[in-house]
Coordinates of C-alpha atoms in Angstrom, one line a residue:
M1365 CA 32.9 18.5 -32.9
R1366 CA 30.8 19.7 -30.0
S1367 CA 27.7 17.7 -29.2
L1368 CA 24.4 19.6 -29.8
L1369 CA 22.8 19.0 -26.4
P1370 CA 20.1 21.3 -25.0
L1371 CA 21.2 23.7 -22.2
L1372 CA 18.9 23.1 -19.2
L1373 CA 18.6 26.1 -16.9
S1374 CA 16.9 25.8 -13.5
V1375 CA 14.1 28.2 -12.6
P1376 CA 16.0 30.8 -10.5
F1377 CA 13.4 30.9 -7.7
L1378 CA 12.9 27.2 -7.4
A1379 CA 12.2 26.4 -3.7
G1380 CA 15.3 25.2 -1.9
L1381 CA 17.8 26.5 -4.4
Q1382 CA 19.8 29.7 -4.3
T1383 CA 19.3 32.1 -7.1
E1384 CA 22.8 31.3 -8.6
D1385 CA 22.1 27.6 -8.8
Q1386 CA 21.7 26.2 -12.3
V1387 CA 21.1 22.8 -13.9
L1388 CA 23.4 22.3 -16.9
V1389 CA 23.9 19.6 -19.4
G1390 CA 27.3 19.0 -21.1
K1391 CA 30.4 16.9 -21.6
I1392 CA 33.1 16.6 -19.0
L1393 CA 36.5 17.6 -20.4
Q1394 CA 40.1 17.9 -19.0
F1395 CA 39.4 15.2 -16.4
G1396 CA 36.7 17.1 -14.5
K1397 CA 38.1 20.7 -14.9
L1398 CA 35.8 21.8 -17.7
L1399 CA 32.1 21.4 -18.8
S1400 CA 31.3 21.8 -22.5
T1401 CA 27.7 22.8 -23.0
E1402 CA 25.9 23.7 -26.2
N1403 CA 27.1 27.2 -26.2
A1404 CA 29.9 27.6 -23.7
F1405 CA 32.9 26.1 -22.0
I1406 CA 32.4 26.4 -18.2
P1407 CA 35.3 26.0 -15.7
I1408 CA 34.6 23.5 -12.9
E1409 CA 35.8 24.5 -9.5
S1410 CA 37.5 21.8 -7.4
N1411 CA 35.6 20.2 -4.5
E1412 CA 34.7 16.6 -3.4
I1413 CA 32.5 16.1 -6.5
T1414 CA 35.3 17.0 -8.9
S1415 CA 37.2 13.9 -8.1
E1416 CA 34.2 11.8 -9.3
L1417 CA 33.8 14.0 -12.4
S1418 CA 37.5 13.4 -13.3
K1419 CA 36.7 9.7 -13.9
L1420 CA 33.9 10.7 -16.4
N1421 CA 36.1 12.4 -18.9
D1422 CA 34.4 12.8 -22.3
K1423 CA 31.1 11.6 -20.7
T1424 CA 27.8 13.6 -20.8
V1425 CA 26.3 14.6 -17.5
R1426 CA 23.5 16.7 -16.1
I1427 CA 24.9 18.7 -13.3
L1428 CA 23.6 21.1 -10.6
C1429 CA 26.1 24.0 -10.3
S1430 CA 26.4 26.8 -7.9
R1431 CA 27.5 29.6 -10.3
K1432 CA 30.1 32.0 -8.9
G1433 CA 31.0 34.2 -11.8
S1434 CA 31.6 32.1 -14.9
A1435 CA 32.6 28.9 -13.0
C1436 CA 30.5 25.9 -11.9
N1437 CA 30.9 24.7 -8.3
P1438 CA 29.4 21.2 -8.7
I1439 CA 26.8 20.2 -6.1
R1440 CA 25.2 17.0 -7.6
Y1441 CA 25.2 15.3 -11.0
E1442 CA 23.8 12.3 -12.9
M1443 CA 25.2 10.4 -15.9
Y1444 CA 23.6 10.2 -19.3
P1445 CA 21.1 8.9 -20.4
F1446 CA 18.6 11.0 -18.4
E1447 CA 14.9 10.4 -17.7
T1448 CA 14.0 12.8 -20.5
S1449 CA 16.4 11.3 -23.0
K1450 CA 15.0 9.7 -26.2
D1451 CA 15.9 6.5 -28.0
I1452 CA 17.5 4.8 -25.0
K1453 CA 18.6 1.3 -25.7
P1454 CA 16.9 -1.4 -23.6
W1455 CA 19.0 -2.6 -20.7
T1456 CA 21.2 0.4 -20.7
I1457 CA 22.9 0.5 -17.3
K1458 CA 24.1 3.7 -15.7
K1459 CA 25.9 4.1 -12.3
I1460 CA 24.4 6.1 -9.5
P1461 CA 27.0 8.6 -8.5
D1462 CA 29.6 7.7 -5.8
Y1463 CA 28.7 10.7 -3.7
V1464 CA 25.3 9.1 -3.0
N1465 CA 26.7 5.9 -1.3
R1466 CA 30.0 7.4 -0.2
N1467 CA 32.0 4.6 -1.8
F1468 CA 30.8 2.0 0.7
L1469 CA 29.8 -1.4 -0.6
A1470 CA 26.1 -1.1 -1.4
F1471 CA 23.4 -3.6 -2.2
N1472 CA 19.6 -4.2 -1.8
P1473 CA 18.4 -0.9 -3.3
N1474 CA 14.8 -0.1 -2.4
V1475 CA 13.1 2.9 -3.9
S1476 CA 9.8 4.3 -2.6
P1477 CA 6.9 3.9 -5.1
D1478 CA 6.7 7.6 -5.7
G1479 CA 10.5 7.7 -6.5
K1480 CA 11.4 10.3 -3.9
F1481 CA 13.5 8.2 -1.5
L1482 CA 16.1 5.6 -2.2
F1483 CA 17.1 3.2 0.6
W1484 CA 19.9 0.6 0.5
T1485 CA 22.1 -1.6 2.6
A1486 CA 25.7 -0.5 3.1
Y1487 CA 28.5 -2.8 4.3
I1488 CA 30.5 -0.7 6.8
K1489 CA 34.0 -2.1 7.7
R1490 CA 35.0 -1.6 11.3
G1491 CA 38.4 -3.0 12.1
K1492 CA 38.7 -6.6 11.0
S1493 CA 34.9 -7.1 10.8
G1494 CA 32.0 -5.1 9.5
T1495 CA 28.2 -4.7 9.7
Q1496 CA 25.3 -3.9 7.5
K1497 CA 23.5 -0.5 7.9
I1498 CA 20.5 1.2 6.3
W1499 CA 21.4 4.2 4.2
Y1500 CA 19.1 6.5 2.3
S1501 CA 19.0 9.4 -0.1
K1502 CA 16.3 11.9 -1.0
M1503 CA 15.6 13.2 -4.5
D1504 CA 15.9 17.0 -4.6
E1505 CA 13.6 19.4 -6.5
S1506 CA 15.8 19.3 -9.6
G1507 CA 15.7 15.5 -9.8
F1508 CA 19.2 14.7 -8.4
W1509 CA 19.9 12.3 -5.6
E1510 CA 21.2 14.0 -2.5
D1511 CA 24.3 12.9 -0.5
G1512 CA 23.6 9.5 1.1
K1513 CA 23.2 9.3 4.9
E1514 CA 23.3 6.5 7.4
M1515 CA 20.0 6.2 9.2
E1516 CA 20.2 6.9 12.9
A1517 CA 18.9 4.8 15.8
P1518 CA 16.5 3.1 16.3
L1519 CA 16.6 1.7 12.7
N1520 CA 20.3 1.1 12.8
N1521 CA 21.8 -0.7 15.8
E1522 CA 24.8 -3.0 16.5
M1523 CA 23.1 -5.8 14.5
P1524 CA 22.7 -5.9 10.6
S1525 CA 19.5 -4.2 9.3
A1526 CA 18.0 -3.5 5.9
V1527 CA 14.9 -1.9 4.3
I1528 CA 12.7 -4.5 2.6
S1529 CA 9.9 -2.2 1.4
A1530 CA 9.3 1.6 1.5
L1531 CA 5.7 2.6 1.3
P1532 CA 4.7 5.6 -1.0
G1533 CA 6.1 8.9 0.3
G1534 CA 8.9 7.2 2.2
N1535 CA 7.1 7.9 5.5
E1536 CA 6.7 4.2 6.5
L1537 CA 9.4 1.5 6.2
F1538 CA 9.3 -2.3 6.6
V1539 CA 12.8 -3.4 7.8
F1540 CA 14.7 -6.6 8.3
G1541 CA 16.8 -6.8 11.5
T1542 CA 17.0 -7.5 15.2
F1543 CA 15.1 -5.0 17.4
G1544 CA 14.3 -5.7 21.0
E1545 CA 15.0 -9.4 21.0
R1546 CA 18.0 -9.0 23.3
E1547 CA 15.9 -7.1 25.9
L1548 CA 13.2 -9.7 25.7
I1549 CA 15.7 -12.5 26.3
E1550 CA 17.2 -10.6 29.3
E1551 CA 13.7 -10.1 30.8
L1552 CA 13.0 -13.8 30.3
S1553 CA 16.3 -14.7 32.1
K1554 CA 15.4 -12.4 35.0
E1555 CA 12.0 -14.0 35.2
F1556 CA 13.5 -17.5 35.2
E1557 CA 15.9 -16.6 38.0
T1558 CA 13.1 -15.2 40.1
K1559 CA 10.9 -18.2 39.6
S1560 CA 13.8 -20.6 40.2
E1561 CA 14.5 -18.9 43.6
T1562 CA 10.8 -19.3 44.5
I1563 CA 10.9 -23.0 43.6
A1564 CA 14.0 -23.5 45.7
R1565 CA 12.4 -21.9 48.7
S1566 CA 9.1 -23.8 48.4
S1567 CA 10.3 -27.3 47.4
K1568 CA 10.0 -29.9 50.1
N1569 CA 12.8 -32.1 48.8
S1570 CA 15.4 -32.4 46.0
N1571 CA 13.2 -34.6 43.8
E1572 CA 10.4 -32.0 43.8
Y1573 CA 12.9 -29.2 43.2
R1574 CA 14.4 -31.1 40.2
K1575 CA 11.1 -31.8 38.7
K1576 CA 9.8 -28.2 39.0
I1577 CA 13.0 -26.8 37.6
E1578 CA 13.0 -29.1 34.6
E1579 CA 9.4 -28.0 33.9
L1580 CA 10.3 -24.4 34.3
R1581 CA 13.3 -24.7 32.0
A1582 CA 11.3 -26.5 29.3
E1583 CA 8.7 -23.7 29.5
F1584 CA 11.3 -20.9 29.2
D1585 CA 13.2 -22.7 26.4
E1586 CA 10.0 -22.7 24.4
R1587 CA 9.4 -19.1 25.1
S1588 CA 12.9 -18.2 24.2
K1589 CA 12.5 -20.1 20.9
Q1590 CA 9.3 -18.2 20.2
I1591 CA 11.3 -14.9 20.5
T1592 CA 14.2 -16.0 18.3
R1593 CA 12.0 -17.7 15.7
R1594 CA 9.9 -14.6 15.1
V1595 CA 9.8 -13.3 11.6
P1596 CA 12.7 -10.8 11.4
L1597 CA 10.4 -8.1 9.9
Y1598 CA 9.5 -4.8 11.5
K1599 CA 7.6 -1.6 10.7
S1600 CA 8.6 1.9 11.5
H1601 CA 7.1 5.3 10.6
R1602 CA 8.5 8.8 10.4
E1603 CA 8.1 11.0 13.4
K1604 CA 8.9 14.7 13.6
D1605 CA 12.6 14.5 14.2
S1606 CA 13.3 10.7 13.9
W1607 CA 11.7 7.3 13.3
S1608 CA 9.5 5.3 15.6
K1609 CA 10.9 2.3 17.4
P1610 CA 10.5 -0.7 15.0
S1611 CA 7.5 -2.8 15.9
I1612 CA 7.5 -6.5 15.0
L1613 CA 5.3 -7.5 12.1
K1614 CA 2.5 -9.6 13.5
F1615 CA 3.1 -13.0 12.0
P1616 CA 2.4 -15.6 14.7
D1617 CA 2.6 -18.8 12.6
F1618 CA 5.8 -17.9 10.7
Y1619 CA 8.6 -20.5 10.7
N1620 CA 11.6 -21.2 8.5
L1621 CA 13.3 -24.6 8.1
Y1622 CA 16.2 -23.4 6.0
R1623 CA 19.5 -23.3 7.8
K1624 CA 23.1 -22.3 6.9
K1625 CA 25.1 -25.3 5.7
G1626 CA 27.2 -26.6 8.6
D1627 CA 25.4 -24.4 11.2
S1628 CA 21.9 -25.6 12.0
S1629 CA 21.4 -22.8 14.4
Q1630 CA 21.7 -20.0 11.8
E1631 CA 18.5 -19.4 9.9
L1632 CA 18.7 -18.2 6.3
F1633 CA 15.8 -15.9 5.2
G1634 CA 15.4 -15.2 1.5
G1635 CA 14.0 -11.7 1.7
S1636 CA 10.5 -10.3 1.2
T1637 CA 8.5 -7.6 -0.4
L1638 CA 5.2 -5.7 0.5
S1639 CA 2.7 -4.3 -1.8
S1640 CA 2.5 -0.5 -1.9
S1641 CA -0.6 -0.7 0.3
G1642 CA 1.4 -2.7 2.9
R1643 CA -1.3 -5.4 3.1
I1644 CA 0.2 -8.1 0.8
L1645 CA 3.4 -9.8 1.8
I1646 CA 5.5 -12.0 -0.5
Y1647 CA 8.4 -13.7 1.2
S1648 CA 11.1 -16.3 0.6
S1649 CA 11.3 -19.1 3.2
Q1650 CA 11.3 -22.9 3.6
H1651 CA 8.1 -24.4 4.9
K1652 CA 7.0 -28.0 5.0
D1653 CA 5.4 -27.8 1.6
S1654 CA 8.4 -26.1 -0.1
K1655 CA 9.4 -27.3 -3.6
G1656 CA 13.1 -26.5 -3.0
K1657 CA 15.5 -24.8 -0.6
L1658 CA 13.7 -21.5 -0.6
D1659 CA 10.2 -20.9 -2.1
L1660 CA 8.1 -17.8 -2.5
Y1661 CA 4.9 -17.4 -0.5
V1662 CA 2.1 -14.8 -0.4
S1663 CA 0.3 -13.7 2.8
K1664 CA -2.5 -11.2 3.2
M1665 CA -2.9 -8.9 6.2
Q1666 CA -5.9 -9.9 8.4
N1667 CA -8.4 -7.5 9.9
D1668 CA -6.4 -7.5 13.2
G1669 CA -3.3 -6.3 11.4
S1670 CA -1.5 -9.7 11.5
F1671 CA -0.3 -11.9 8.6
S1672 CA -1.3 -15.5 8.2
L1673 CA 1.1 -18.2 7.1
G1674 CA 1.7 -17.8 3.4
I1675 CA 0.4 -19.8 0.4
N1676 CA 3.0 -21.3 -1.9
L1677 CA 3.1 -19.5 -5.2
G1678 CA 3.3 -22.8 -7.0
E1679 CA 5.5 -24.8 -9.4
T1680 CA 5.3 -22.2 -12.1
I1681 CA 7.5 -20.0 -10.0
N1682 CA 9.2 -22.2 -7.4
T1683 CA 11.8 -24.7 -8.3
D1684 CA 13.9 -27.3 -6.4
H1685 CA 16.5 -24.6 -5.9
E1686 CA 16.3 -21.1 -4.4
E1687 CA 13.8 -18.4 -5.2
M1688 CA 14.5 -15.2 -3.2
A1689 CA 14.7 -11.4 -3.2
P1690 CA 11.2 -10.8 -4.4
F1691 CA 10.0 -7.4 -5.5
L1692 CA 6.3 -6.7 -6.1
A1693 CA 5.7 -3.7 -8.4
S1694 CA 3.2 -0.9 -7.6
D1695 CA 0.6 -2.4 -9.9
D1696 CA 0.3 -5.4 -7.5
R1697 CA 0.6 -7.7 -10.5
T1698 CA 4.2 -7.7 -11.7
L1699 CA 6.6 -9.7 -9.6
Y1700 CA 10.4 -9.8 -10.0
F1701 CA 12.6 -12.3 -8.1
S1702 CA 16.0 -13.9 -8.1
S1703 CA 16.4 -17.6 -8.8
D1704 CA 19.1 -20.1 -9.5
G1705 CA 16.7 -22.8 -10.5
H1706 CA 15.3 -21.6 -13.9
K1707 CA 18.3 -20.8 -16.1
G1708 CA 21.0 -20.1 -13.5
L1709 CA 21.2 -17.2 -11.1
S1710 CA 19.4 -14.2 -12.6
I1711 CA 16.4 -11.9 -12.2
Y1712 CA 13.0 -13.2 -13.5
M1713 CA 9.7 -11.5 -14.1
T1714 CA 6.1 -13.0 -13.8
R1715 CA 2.7 -11.5 -13.8
R1716 CA -0.3 -12.4 -11.7
I1717 CA -3.2 -13.9 -13.6
G1718 CA -6.8 -13.0 -12.6
E1719 CA -7.7 -11.6 -9.2
G1720 CA -6.2 -14.3 -7.0
W1721 CA -2.6 -14.8 -5.9
D1722 CA -2.1 -18.5 -6.9
Q1723 CA -1.9 -18.1 -10.7
W1724 CA 1.1 -16.6 -12.4
S1725 CA 2.6 -16.4 -15.9
K1726 CA 5.7 -18.4 -16.8
P1727 CA 8.7 -16.6 -15.4
V1728 CA 10.8 -14.8 -18.0
E1729 CA 14.5 -13.9 -17.5
V1730 CA 14.6 -10.1 -17.3
S1731 CA 18.0 -9.8 -19.1
E1732 CA 21.3 -11.5 -19.8
N1733 CA 22.8 -8.1 -18.8
L1734 CA 21.5 -8.6 -15.2
K1735 CA 23.1 -12.0 -14.5
G1736 CA 24.7 -11.9 -11.1
V1737 CA 22.2 -9.3 -9.9
S1738 CA 20.1 -10.3 -6.9
F1739 CA 18.3 -7.1 -6.0
F1740 CA 15.8 -5.2 -8.1
S1741 CA 13.4 -2.3 -7.3
I1742 CA 11.2 -0.1 -9.5
P1743 CA 9.3 3.1 -8.6
A1744 CA 5.7 3.5 -9.9
N1745 CA 5.4 4.4 -13.6
S1746 CA 9.1 4.4 -14.1
D1747 CA 11.1 3.0 -17.1
W1748 CA 14.2 2.5 -14.9
A1749 CA 14.9 -0.2 -12.3
F1750 CA 17.4 0.2 -9.4
I1751 CA 19.8 -2.7 -9.1
S1752 CA 23.0 -3.5 -7.2
K1753 CA 26.0 -5.3 -8.7
E1754 CA 29.4 -5.9 -7.3
G1755 CA 28.8 -3.7 -4.3
Q1756 CA 27.6 -0.7 -6.3
L1757 CA 24.3 0.9 -7.2
F1758 CA 23.0 1.2 -10.8
M1759 CA 19.9 2.0 -12.8
A1760 CA 18.8 -0.2 -15.7
Y1761 CA 16.5 1.0 -18.5
L1762 CA 13.6 -1.5 -19.0
P1763 CA 12.0 -2.4 -22.3
K1764 CA 8.3 -2.0 -22.5
E1765 CA 7.5 -5.7 -22.1
M1766 CA 9.4 -5.8 -18.8
R1767 CA 7.7 -2.8 -17.2
P1768 CA 4.9 -3.0 -14.6
E1769 CA 1.5 -1.7 -15.6
K1770 CA 0.7 2.0 -15.2
V1771 CA -0.8 3.2 -11.9
V1772 CA -2.0 6.5 -10.5
V1773 CA 0.2 8.2 -7.9
V1774 CA -1.8 10.4 -5.5
Q1775 CA 0.5 13.0 -4.0
G1776 CA -1.2 14.9 -1.2
K1777 CA -1.0 17.0 1.8
V1778 CA -2.9 17.0 5.1
T1779 CA -3.5 20.3 6.9
D1780 CA -5.9 21.8 9.3
T1781 CA -8.2 24.6 8.1
E1782 CA -5.5 27.1 8.7
D1783 CA -3.0 25.3 6.4
N1784 CA -0.9 23.9 9.3
P1785 CA 0.6 20.5 8.4
L1786 CA -0.8 17.5 10.3
S1787 CA 0.4 14.0 11.0
A1788 CA -2.5 11.9 10.0
E1789 CA -3.4 8.5 8.8
I1790 CA -4.7 8.1 5.2
H1791 CA -6.9 5.1 4.4
Y1792 CA -8.1 4.0 1.0
E1793 CA -10.8 1.5 0.1
S1794 CA -12.8 0.0 -2.7
L1795 CA -16.2 1.8 -2.7
K1796 CA -17.7 -1.2 -4.6
S1797 CA -16.6 -4.0 -2.4
R1798 CA -16.2 -1.8 0.7
E1799 CA -12.9 -3.5 1.3
K1800 CA -10.0 -1.6 2.9
I1801 CA -7.1 -1.7 0.5
G1802 CA -4.3 0.2 2.3
S1803 CA -3.2 3.0 4.4
A1804 CA -0.4 5.6 4.6
K1805 CA 0.9 8.2 7.0
S1806 CA 1.6 11.9 6.4
D1807 CA 4.9 13.5 7.2
P1808 CA 4.6 15.2 10.6
S1809 CA 6.7 18.2 9.5
T1810 CA 5.1 18.8 6.1
G1811 CA 1.8 16.9 6.0
N1812 CA 2.9 15.3 2.7
F1813 CA 1.8 11.8 1.7
S1814 CA 1.7 9.6 -1.3
I1815 CA -0.5 6.6 -2.2
V1816 CA -0.4 4.4 -5.3
L1817 CA -3.7 3.2 -6.8
P1818 CA -3.8 0.6 -9.6
F1819 CA -6.5 1.0 -12.3
G1820 CA -9.7 -1.0 -12.1
E1821 CA -11.3 0.3 -8.9
N1822 CA -13.5 3.2 -7.7
Y1823 CA -11.5 4.4 -4.7
G1824 CA -12.4 6.4 -1.7
F1825 CA -9.6 7.7 0.4
Y1826 CA -9.7 9.8 3.6
A1827 CA -7.4 11.3 6.2
Q1828 CA -8.2 11.1 9.9
K1829 CA -6.6 12.4 13.1
K1830 CA -8.0 12.4 16.7
G1831 CA -9.8 15.6 17.5
Y1832 CA -10.5 16.3 13.8
I1833 CA -13.2 15.4 11.4
P1834 CA -12.1 13.0 8.7
V1835 CA -12.1 14.4 5.1
S1836 CA -12.5 12.1 2.1
Q1837 CA -12.2 12.2 -1.7
N1838 CA -13.2 9.9 -4.5
L1839 CA -11.1 8.7 -7.4
D1840 CA -12.8 6.5 -10.0
L1841 CA -10.3 4.5 -12.0
T1842 CA -12.6 1.8 -13.3
S1843 CA -12.8 3.2 -16.9
K1844 CA -10.1 2.7 -19.4
R1845 CA -10.1 6.4 -20.5
K1846 CA -6.8 8.3 -20.4
F1847 CA -6.1 9.4 -16.9
T1848 CA -3.2 11.4 -15.5
E1849 CA -0.6 9.2 -13.7
N1850 CA -0.1 11.9 -11.0
V1851 CA -2.9 13.4 -8.9
Q1852 CA -2.4 16.3 -6.5
V1853 CA -4.8 16.6 -3.5
T1854 CA -5.0 18.6 -0.3
L1855 CA -7.1 17.3 2.6
K1856 CA -8.0 20.0 5.1
L1857 CA -9.2 18.5 8.4
P1858 CA -11.6 20.7 10.5
H1859 CA -11.5 20.6 14.3
I1860 CA -14.5 19.0 15.9
R1861 CA -16.3 22.2 17.0
E1862 CA -19.6 24.0 16.7
N1863 CA -20.9 25.4 13.5
G1864 CA -18.3 23.6 11.3
S1865 CA -20.0 22.6 8.0
I1866 CA -18.4 19.6 6.4
Q1867 CA -19.2 18.2 3.0
I1868 CA -19.8 14.4 2.9
N1869 CA -17.8 13.7 -0.3
N1870 CA -18.2 10.0 -1.0
L1871 CA -22.0 10.0 -0.8
F1872 CA -23.8 8.8 -4.0
F1873 CA -27.4 9.0 -5.1
E1874 CA -29.0 7.9 -8.3
S1875 CA -30.1 10.8 -10.5
K1876 CA -33.2 12.5 -9.2
S1877 CA -33.4 9.9 -6.4
F1878 CA -33.0 10.0 -2.7
E1879 CA -32.0 6.4 -2.5
I1880 CA -28.4 6.1 -1.1
A1881 CA -26.1 4.0 -3.3
P1882 CA -24.2 1.1 -1.7
E1883 CA -20.8 2.8 -2.4
S1884 CA -21.8 5.4 0.2
A1885 CA -21.7 3.1 3.2
P1886 CA -18.0 3.5 4.2
E1887 CA -18.4 7.3 4.3
L1888 CA -21.6 7.3 6.3
D1889 CA -20.2 4.7 8.7
R1890 CA -17.3 7.1 9.4
L1891 CA -19.8 9.9 10.0
A1892 CA -21.6 7.6 12.5
E1893 CA -18.3 6.9 14.3
I1894 CA -17.7 10.7 14.7
V1895 CA -21.2 11.1 16.3
K1896 CA -20.7 8.0 18.5
E1897 CA -17.3 9.1 19.7
N1898 CA -18.6 12.5 20.6
P1899 CA -21.8 11.9 22.6
D1900 CA -22.1 15.6 23.4
V1901 CA -22.5 16.5 19.8
E1902 CA -25.7 17.2 17.8
I1903 CA -25.6 17.5 14.0
R1904 CA -27.6 18.9 11.2
I1905 CA -27.7 17.1 7.8
E1906 CA -28.1 19.6 4.9
G1907 CA -29.2 18.6 1.4
H1908 CA -28.3 20.6 -1.7
T1909 CA -29.1 20.2 -5.5
D1910 CA -28.1 21.9 -8.8
N1911 CA -30.6 24.1 -10.6
V1912 CA -31.8 21.6 -13.2
G1913 CA -35.6 21.2 -12.9
K1914 CA -38.2 23.0 -10.9
K1915 CA -37.1 24.8 -7.7
K1916 CA -39.9 23.2 -5.7
D1917 CA -38.9 19.7 -6.8
N1918 CA -35.3 20.4 -6.0
L1919 CA -36.2 21.6 -2.5
V1920 CA -38.2 18.4 -1.9
L1921 CA -35.4 16.2 -3.3
S1922 CA -32.7 17.9 -1.1
E1923 CA -34.9 17.4 2.0
K1924 CA -35.5 13.7 1.3
R1925 CA -31.7 13.1 0.7
A1926 CA -30.9 14.7 4.0
Q1927 CA -33.6 12.6 5.7
A1928 CA -32.2 9.5 4.0
V1929 CA -28.8 10.1 5.6
A1930 CA -30.4 10.7 9.0
E1931 CA -32.4 7.5 8.7
Y1932 CA -29.2 5.5 7.8
L1933 CA -27.5 6.8 10.9
S1934 CA -30.4 6.0 13.1
K1935 CA -31.3 2.6 11.8
K1936 CA -27.8 1.1 11.1
H1937 CA -25.9 2.8 14.0
S1938 CA -28.7 3.4 16.6
I1939 CA -27.9 7.1 16.8
S1940 CA -30.8 8.9 18.5
A1941 CA -33.0 10.9 16.1
Q1942 CA -33.0 13.7 18.7
R1943 CA -29.3 14.3 18.0
I1944 CA -29.9 14.7 14.2
Q1945 CA -31.7 17.6 12.4
T1946 CA -32.3 17.7 8.7
V1947 CA -32.9 20.5 6.3
G1948 CA -33.0 20.8 2.5
F1949 CA -31.9 24.0 0.7
G1950 CA -32.6 22.9 -2.9
D1951 CA -30.5 24.9 -5.3
G1952 CA -30.5 28.0 -3.0
I1953 CA -26.9 27.8 -1.8
P1954 CA -24.6 26.7 -4.7
L1955 CA -20.9 26.2 -4.3
N1956 CA -20.3 27.1 -7.9
K1957 CA -22.2 28.6 -10.9
N1958 CA -24.4 26.0 -12.5
D1959 CA -22.8 26.6 -15.9
T1960 CA -21.0 23.3 -16.5
E1961 CA -21.8 19.7 -15.7
E1962 CA -18.8 19.5 -13.4
N1963 CA -20.0 22.6 -11.4
R1964 CA -23.5 21.2 -11.3
R1965 CA -22.0 17.9 -9.9
R1966 CA -20.2 19.8 -7.2
N1967 CA -23.4 21.6 -6.3
R1968 CA -25.3 18.3 -5.7
R1969 CA -24.0 17.5 -2.2
V1970 CA -24.9 16.8 1.4
N1971 CA -23.2 18.5 4.3
F1972 CA -23.3 18.1 8.0
T1973 CA -22.9 20.8 10.6
I1974 CA -22.1 20.4 14.3
L1975 CA -24.8 22.4 16.0
K1976 CA -23.6 22.2 19.6
K1977 CA -21.5 20.4 22.1
K1978 CA -23.4 19.9 25.3

């Protein structure tokens, strides 16, 4: 009896797909030669994908077909159950198609928090030996993983490398590997030779020469150790046609005492994970205060961009064995890690208690089904985890009690005022504490970016690029009301030029008051920086109100709000009052009709205009 499965057709004009492309759901028959849908038997043409489908006989798949006549030329597929499927049993495991990882041994899957990019480590055999390379796949517009590709230099070189964390949007990566150490050692050797020759020429006798050479060798041995002992973690960002050269993570006090058994020169590092903001690092290492062979530690990024030596996560998590391969979910509260010291080698879950990082719930084994699994990654708001087992990539369906808390994914685009995409930095902060929480970069080719925001804060986020005026928005997630988990935004950055009127978005006043709320400080401080960095610029601060109340009162209120902003810039940032004009327009220039509370809110605003550049 044919299964009653819905027939899913793609939208014919979906961007990136040809008009004959269709998404179908059905059962594979005749060892990959036929697809049985709800209302038709569709022949499957032979290609590279067909050999994979032949192994899925009598299995249900969702498949992207290029339709030529009545036949399906398979492009991509995924196995049942699908993301939209109902009544999925907890810990259901499904394999990621072989075409994604090209049948290479694959482990260490890392999915970007927005779920659009999947990175993993592939073991590539070359002759009698092999090496580890970073591979990746991008999710297409129909929800299928594209063919996997090996990342090019500089992220892959002759040494093993791996992605440890992908920030939202997949535009920034934190990677494990060896980048630049060989060049530094070679430069050090040349410097040693040069100084040795100088000592040889200047020494008066052999004793003086021997003493100075010993001192020089001791100095260079220590400098060499500093290079080789550096934390093997790097950061790289997407450029227009490639990736930036990986830069070492600033971690000056890092050290690791754990060594390979029988080889004291080979350091063993237990992995690490970064928060979706990139500012919290949890890593596995052996320090002097470690409970066992490998413990988990947490480190916060400092104001100068460096990380301090981590704080031990404590006996609740760390045992006298090995805790490694940590993964911090996008909610910044749920931590998954691998351990052989709780109930044998398995994946465990714990949740952060309170606002600190030193109190955690008792670890719970994620599932008996995942014994032998060491690597674990979950995109934001997903019910599925990405795992590796026996050299292959899988997805595992999580029960509710094992899922991270919900977050809001902001998917945005940065452009100029003519809609051309811009490569910009996006920063987000707590408006209450004024603390910087994280940052992201937009794709140079598309301007696209993603950031992940946990609930509980009133956030301000802004995009900035040299030569442009930063543009900000506000997202208040402090309330427990129902809030969409995906937010779309576009940030249009104006050039710094005359007569450009810009709204100051994250500027807050009490109702009917001209007193500036404390949450406004970060936004006004950025405005001050623009004025300071452009000493030839004069600006006008313009106040606007809605139409509630008397026109005369609104005019006075708008003038006083503009004056309050000017006074803030002058007093706190010492900007000459001669460079700032103020004007109030009352309710005379509304952005929208004053017919709803939301429209009235938008009409209550303060703008600034660049009057002239000297």
